[in-house]
Coordinates of C-alpha atoms in Angstrom, one line a residue:
M1 CA 26.3 13.0 6.1
S2 CA 27.8 10.2 8.3
S3 CA 31.0 8.3 7.0
D4 CA 29.1 5.1 6.3
R5 CA 26.6 7.0 4.1
V6 CA 29.3 8.5 2.2
R7 CA 31.0 5.2 1.5
H8 CA 27.6 3.9 0.4
L9 CA 27.3 6.6 -2.1
D10 CA 30.9 6.3 -3.1
R11 CA 30.4 2.6 -4.1
Y12 CA 27.2 3.3 -5.9
L13 CA 27.8 6.7 -7.8
D14 CA 29.6 5.0 -10.7
A15 CA 29.6 6.4 -14.2
T16 CA 25.9 6.0 -14.7
K17 CA 24.4 6.9 -11.3
S18 CA 26.7 10.0 -10.8
A19 CA 24.1 11.5 -13.0
L20 CA 22.1 11.6 -9.9
L21 CA 24.0 14.8 -8.9
F22 CA 23.2 16.8 -12.1
S23 CA 19.4 16.5 -12.4
S24 CA 16.6 18.4 -10.9
R25 CA 14.2 15.5 -11.7
A26 CA 15.1 11.9 -10.7
I27 CA 13.5 8.6 -10.6
L28 CA 14.6 6.0 -8.1
V29 CA 13.6 2.3 -8.7
E30 CA 14.3 -1.0 -6.8
G31 CA 15.6 -3.0 -9.8
I32 CA 16.4 -3.4 -13.5
S33 CA 12.7 -4.4 -14.5
E34 CA 11.2 -0.9 -13.8
L35 CA 14.2 0.8 -15.3
L36 CA 13.8 -1.1 -18.6
L37 CA 10.2 -0.8 -18.8
L38 CA 9.7 2.9 -17.8
P39 CA 10.5 4.4 -21.2
A40 CA 7.8 2.1 -23.1
L41 CA 5.3 2.9 -20.4
A42 CA 6.0 6.7 -20.4
E43 CA 5.4 6.7 -24.1
R44 CA 2.1 5.3 -23.5
V45 CA 1.1 7.5 -20.6
L46 CA 2.3 10.8 -22.2
A47 CA 0.9 10.1 -25.7
A48 CA -1.3 12.6 -27.1
G49 CA -4.7 11.2 -28.3
K50 CA -5.6 10.6 -31.8
D51 CA -7.7 13.5 -32.0
A52 CA -5.4 15.9 -30.1
D53 CA -4.9 19.3 -31.4
S54 CA -1.6 20.8 -32.1
Q55 CA -1.2 22.4 -28.7
A56 CA -2.0 19.0 -26.9
A57 CA 0.5 17.3 -29.2
R58 CA 3.2 19.8 -28.4
E59 CA 2.5 19.3 -24.6
A60 CA 2.8 15.6 -25.0
F61 CA 6.0 16.0 -26.7
E62 CA 7.5 18.3 -24.2
A63 CA 6.3 15.8 -21.4
L64 CA 8.1 13.0 -23.1
E65 CA 11.2 15.2 -23.4
R66 CA 11.2 15.9 -19.8
F67 CA 10.8 12.2 -19.0
F68 CA 13.9 11.3 -21.1
G69 CA 15.8 14.2 -19.4
T70 CA 15.0 12.8 -16.0
T71 CA 17.8 10.8 -14.2
R72 CA 16.7 7.3 -13.5
V73 CA 18.6 5.3 -10.9
I74 CA 18.6 1.6 -9.7
V75 CA 18.9 1.5 -6.0
D76 CA 19.4 -2.3 -6.1
G77 CA 17.0 -2.9 -3.2
V78 CA 15.1 -0.8 -0.8
G79 CA 17.9 1.4 0.6
F80 CA 16.4 4.7 -0.7
E81 CA 17.1 7.1 2.2
V82 CA 20.7 7.7 1.4
Y83 CA 19.6 8.9 -2.1
L84 CA 16.7 10.9 -1.0
R85 CA 19.1 12.6 1.5
V86 CA 21.4 13.5 -1.4
L87 CA 18.6 14.8 -3.7
L88 CA 16.3 16.3 -1.2
A89 CA 18.0 17.3 2.1
P90 CA 18.5 21.0 1.7
V91 CA 21.8 23.0 2.5
D92 CA 21.2 26.6 3.0
G93 CA 17.6 26.2 1.8
I94 CA 18.6 24.5 -1.5
C95 CA 18.4 20.9 -2.7
L96 CA 19.5 19.2 -5.9
G97 CA 16.2 17.6 -6.5
R98 CA 13.0 19.3 -7.4
R99 CA 10.9 16.4 -8.3
V100 CA 11.9 12.9 -7.2
A101 CA 9.8 9.8 -8.0
L102 CA 10.4 6.7 -5.9
I103 CA 9.0 3.4 -7.3
T104 CA 8.9 0.5 -5.0
D105 CA 7.1 -2.7 -3.9
T106 CA 5.0 -3.1 -0.9
D107 CA 5.7 -6.9 -0.9
V108 CA 2.3 -7.5 0.7
A109 CA -0.9 -8.6 -0.6
P110 CA -3.5 -6.1 -1.7
G111 CA -5.5 -4.9 1.3
E112 CA -2.9 -5.7 3.8
P113 CA -1.1 -2.7 5.7
E114 CA 1.7 -1.4 3.8
P115 CA 5.2 -1.7 5.4
G116 CA 6.1 1.1 7.7
R117 CA 9.2 1.9 5.7
L118 CA 7.1 3.6 3.0
Q119 CA 5.6 6.2 5.4
S120 CA 9.0 6.7 6.9
L121 CA 10.3 7.5 3.3
R122 CA 7.4 9.8 2.6
D123 CA 8.2 11.8 5.9
L124 CA 11.9 12.5 5.2
P125 CA 11.5 15.5 2.9
L126 CA 8.8 17.1 5.3
R127 CA 11.2 16.4 8.3
W128 CA 14.0 18.1 6.3
G129 CA 12.0 21.1 5.3
S130 CA 13.0 20.2 1.7
P131 CA 11.9 22.7 -1.0
G132 CA 11.9 19.6 -3.4
V133 CA 8.9 17.2 -3.5
L134 CA 8.8 13.3 -3.3
H135 CA 6.2 11.0 -5.0
L136 CA 6.4 7.5 -3.7
A137 CA 4.7 5.1 -6.0
A138 CA 4.3 1.4 -4.5
A139 CA 3.1 -1.7 -6.2
P140 CA 0.3 -3.5 -4.4
R141 CA 2.6 -6.6 -4.4
T142 CA 5.6 -6.5 -6.8
L143 CA 6.0 -5.1 -10.3
E144 CA 4.9 -8.3 -12.3
P145 CA 1.7 -9.0 -10.5
A146 CA 0.7 -5.3 -10.9
L147 CA 1.2 -5.5 -14.5
W148 CA -1.6 -8.0 -14.6
S149 CA -5.0 -7.2 -15.8
G150 CA -7.5 -8.6 -18.5
G151 CA -6.6 -6.1 -21.2
N152 CA -2.8 -6.9 -20.8
I153 CA -2.9 -10.6 -21.0
E154 CA -2.0 -10.8 -24.6
A155 CA 0.9 -8.5 -24.5
L156 CA 2.2 -10.2 -21.3
R157 CA 1.8 -13.6 -23.1
A158 CA 3.6 -12.5 -26.1
A159 CA 6.6 -11.3 -24.0
F160 CA 6.5 -14.5 -21.8
L161 CA 6.5 -16.7 -24.9
R162 CA 9.5 -14.8 -26.1
C163 CA 11.3 -15.8 -23.0
A164 CA 10.0 -19.4 -22.9
P165 CA 8.9 -20.2 -26.4
R166 CA 7.8 -23.9 -25.6
S167 CA 5.9 -22.9 -22.5
E168 CA 2.3 -22.3 -23.8
D169 CA 0.9 -24.8 -21.5
R170 CA 2.5 -23.1 -18.5
W171 CA 0.9 -19.9 -19.6
K172 CA -2.5 -21.6 -19.8
Q173 CA -2.1 -22.5 -16.2
V174 CA -1.4 -19.0 -15.1
V175 CA -4.6 -17.8 -16.9
A176 CA -6.5 -20.6 -15.3
A177 CA -5.3 -20.0 -11.8
A178 CA -7.6 -18.7 -9.0
D179 CA -5.5 -15.6 -8.8
P180 CA -3.8 -15.3 -12.1
A181 CA -1.9 -12.0 -10.9
V182 CA -0.2 -14.2 -8.3
A183 CA 0.3 -17.1 -10.6
F184 CA 1.9 -14.6 -13.1
G185 CA 4.1 -13.3 -10.5
E186 CA 5.4 -16.7 -9.5
L187 CA 6.8 -17.3 -12.9
F188 CA 9.7 -15.1 -11.8
V189 CA 10.5 -16.8 -8.5
T190 CA 12.3 -20.3 -7.9
K191 CA 10.1 -23.2 -7.2
T192 CA 11.0 -23.3 -3.4
S193 CA 9.4 -19.6 -3.1
R194 CA 6.1 -20.5 -4.9
T195 CA 2.7 -20.9 -3.2
I196 CA 0.6 -21.7 -6.3
I197 CA -0.4 -25.5 -6.4
G198 CA -1.1 -27.2 -9.8
T199 CA -3.9 -29.5 -10.6
D200 CA -1.5 -32.3 -9.6
G201 CA -1.3 -31.1 -5.9
E202 CA 2.4 -29.9 -6.5
L203 CA 3.9 -26.5 -6.7
A204 CA 3.7 -24.9 -10.1
K205 CA 6.6 -26.3 -12.2
G206 CA 9.0 -24.5 -14.5
T207 CA 12.2 -22.6 -14.4
K208 CA 11.9 -19.1 -13.4
I209 CA 11.9 -16.4 -15.9
S210 CA 14.5 -13.6 -15.7
K211 CA 12.7 -10.4 -14.6
G212 CA 15.2 -8.2 -16.6
R213 CA 14.8 -10.5 -19.8
F214 CA 11.0 -10.2 -19.5
A215 CA 11.1 -6.3 -19.2
Q216 CA 13.2 -6.3 -22.2
E217 CA 10.7 -8.4 -24.2
L218 CA 7.7 -6.7 -22.9
A219 CA 9.3 -3.3 -23.9
D220 CA 9.7 -4.6 -27.4
V221 CA 6.1 -5.8 -27.5
L222 CA 4.8 -2.4 -26.2
A223 CA 6.8 -0.6 -29.1
D224 CA 4.0 -1.7 -31.3
P225 CA 1.3 1.1 -30.6
T226 CA -1.6 -1.3 -31.7
V227 CA -0.9 -3.7 -28.8
E228 CA -3.3 -3.1 -26.0
F229 CA -1.8 -2.4 -22.7
T230 CA -3.0 -0.5 -19.6
V231 CA -0.3 0.9 -17.5
P232 CA -0.7 0.4 -13.6
S233 CA -2.0 3.5 -12.0
Y234 CA 0.8 3.7 -9.7
L235 CA 3.4 3.8 -12.3
A236 CA 1.2 6.2 -14.6
D237 CA 1.0 8.6 -11.6
A238 CA 4.7 8.6 -11.1
I239 CA 5.4 9.3 -14.7
R240 CA 2.8 12.2 -14.7
F241 CA 4.5 13.5 -11.6
I242 CA 8.0 13.5 -12.8
T243 CA 7.1 15.0 -16.2
A244 CA 4.7 17.8 -15.0
S245 CA 5.7 21.3 -16.1
G246 CA 6.2 24.0 -13.5
A247 CA 7.6 24.0 -10.0
P248 CA 6.1 21.5 -7.7
S249 CA 4.1 22.6 -4.7
V250 CA 5.7 21.7 -1.2
S251 CA 3.5 20.3 1.6
T252 CA 4.4 21.3 5.1
P253 CA 4.2 18.7 8.0

């Protein structure tokens, strides 16, 4: 590795992230929200159904054990390549990571071309001839709009009101918006970054909500198994990939 990449790793491999070097399964995320939410989402994705037999219940338990045994690392941005190089670039045909899930945002509207950086990341393990496998999971926009769906509204509302208890009217404006997913996402950005125009012809008002605080509150809401919530498919797929049993199959270029 080049000296600048070594310095990059030296700064980031602190007491928490150094676990990256000791796990054959790893999840890389952009920020704190995904890190805080993933355990609550994994419990939903991997749970055995109500009518599951003992074998299915055992498999669900083992999958959840594999999830909590997986190293989860915040990259603090989109500089994933250096981490992928550590995990998946082989030395003498061997690499540290066998399964690596990379969770990121496209930062573009649904239907628009994804940024080229995503395909570049997918290509790296193939170019290196890695025996490990990378699964790249990308939100259609960013995490928060991706969480929005009709069945998730009540859970999202409960978490939002925990963050802003006197903002019921603001929530109603989100639900009534032409594109509620976008309006919901703009709860987490400053007013100068917003695009949604209110009925008064001005940008949506209100102080931005902390993404980390919201993730904490939503995780608490989802701890109640009776609360309805559908995990976005890109996150559910990443969770299933990282917890699958057996050795992953490696594609060739």
